[in-house]
Coordinates of C-alpha atoms in Angstrom, one line a residue:
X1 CA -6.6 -40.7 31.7
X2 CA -3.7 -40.8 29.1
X3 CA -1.5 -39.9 31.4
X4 CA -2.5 -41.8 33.9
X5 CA -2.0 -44.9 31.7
X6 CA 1.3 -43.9 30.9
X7 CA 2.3 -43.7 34.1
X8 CA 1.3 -47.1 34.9
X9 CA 3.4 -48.8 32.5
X10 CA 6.2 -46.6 33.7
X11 CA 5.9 -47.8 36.7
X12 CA 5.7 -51.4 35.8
X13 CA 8.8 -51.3 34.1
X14 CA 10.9 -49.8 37.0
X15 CA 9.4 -52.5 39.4
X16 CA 10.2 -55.7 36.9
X17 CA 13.7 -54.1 37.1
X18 CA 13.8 -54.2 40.6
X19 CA 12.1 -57.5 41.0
X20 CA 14.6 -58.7 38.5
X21 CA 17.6 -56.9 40.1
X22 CA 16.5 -57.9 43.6
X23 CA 16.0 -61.4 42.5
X24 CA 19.6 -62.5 42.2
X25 CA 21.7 -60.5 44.8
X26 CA 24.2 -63.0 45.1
X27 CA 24.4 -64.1 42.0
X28 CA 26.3 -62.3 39.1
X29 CA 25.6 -62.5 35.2
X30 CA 28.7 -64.0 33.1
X31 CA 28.3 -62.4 30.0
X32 CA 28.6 -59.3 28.1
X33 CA 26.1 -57.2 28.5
X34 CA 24.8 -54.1 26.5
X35 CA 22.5 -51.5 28.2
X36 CA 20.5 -48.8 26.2
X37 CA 18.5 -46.0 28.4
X38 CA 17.0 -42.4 27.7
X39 CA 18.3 -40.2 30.6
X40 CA 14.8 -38.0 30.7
X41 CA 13.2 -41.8 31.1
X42 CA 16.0 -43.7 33.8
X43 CA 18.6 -41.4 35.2
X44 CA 22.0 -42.9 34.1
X45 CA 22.7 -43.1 38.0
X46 CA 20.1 -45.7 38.2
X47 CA 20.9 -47.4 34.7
X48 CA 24.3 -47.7 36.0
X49 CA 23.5 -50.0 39.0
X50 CA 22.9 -52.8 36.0
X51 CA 27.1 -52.9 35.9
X52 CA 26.6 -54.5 39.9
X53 CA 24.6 -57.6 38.2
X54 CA 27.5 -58.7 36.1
X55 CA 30.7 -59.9 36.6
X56 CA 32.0 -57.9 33.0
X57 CA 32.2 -54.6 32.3
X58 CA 28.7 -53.5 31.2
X59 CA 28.6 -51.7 28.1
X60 CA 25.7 -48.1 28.4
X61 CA 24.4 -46.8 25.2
X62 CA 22.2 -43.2 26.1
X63 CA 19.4 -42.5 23.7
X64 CA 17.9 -39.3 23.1
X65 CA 13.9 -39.7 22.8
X66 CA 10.8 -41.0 24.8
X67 CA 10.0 -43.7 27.0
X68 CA 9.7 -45.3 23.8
X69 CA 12.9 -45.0 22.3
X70 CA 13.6 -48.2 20.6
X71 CA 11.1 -47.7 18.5
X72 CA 12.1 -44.1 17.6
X73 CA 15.7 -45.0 17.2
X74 CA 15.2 -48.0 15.7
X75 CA 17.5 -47.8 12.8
X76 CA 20.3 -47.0 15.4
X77 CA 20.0 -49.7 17.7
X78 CA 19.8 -52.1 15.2
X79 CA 22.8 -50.9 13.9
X80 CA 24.7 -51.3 17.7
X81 CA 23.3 -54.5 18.2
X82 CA 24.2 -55.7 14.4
X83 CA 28.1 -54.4 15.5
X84 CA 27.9 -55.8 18.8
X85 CA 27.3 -59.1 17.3
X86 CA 30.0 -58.8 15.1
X87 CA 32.2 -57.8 16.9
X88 CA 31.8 -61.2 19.2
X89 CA 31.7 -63.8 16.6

């Protein structure tokens, strides 16, 4: 049953991305854009299409973990977004 659960919200993530990708095919995004993944969760190959939403160069950030990743990296990403931030003021 766990797994079935997980599985679920897996899947519910990959269709809001599609919904939200397929939403806005002929419109592009104006703005920086940072992407963090975990390959074993979203292939890179698929992460990658995010770069076809926006007219800049989008920025991919790989973490190594679980679907659940931000909250196992946490210190990390908090870290890249702080210097991301700075970096654009």
């Amino acid at each position: 049953n766990l797994l079935k659960s997980f599985c679920k919200i897996v899947q519910a993530d990959f269709a809001l991305g599609e919904q939200f990708i397929s939403s806005i095919p002929n419109k592009k995004i104006s703005c920086p854009m940072t992407v963090l993944y975990n390959e074993s969760d979203t292939p890179f190959c698929d992460v990658s299409k995010w770069q076809y939403t926006n007219l800049y160069p989008v920025k991919f950030y790989e973490y190594k973990g679980t679907h659940f990743f931000l909250f196992e990296q946490i210190e990390s990403i908090v870290s890249l977004i702080n210097s991301i931030l700075i970096s654009n003021l």
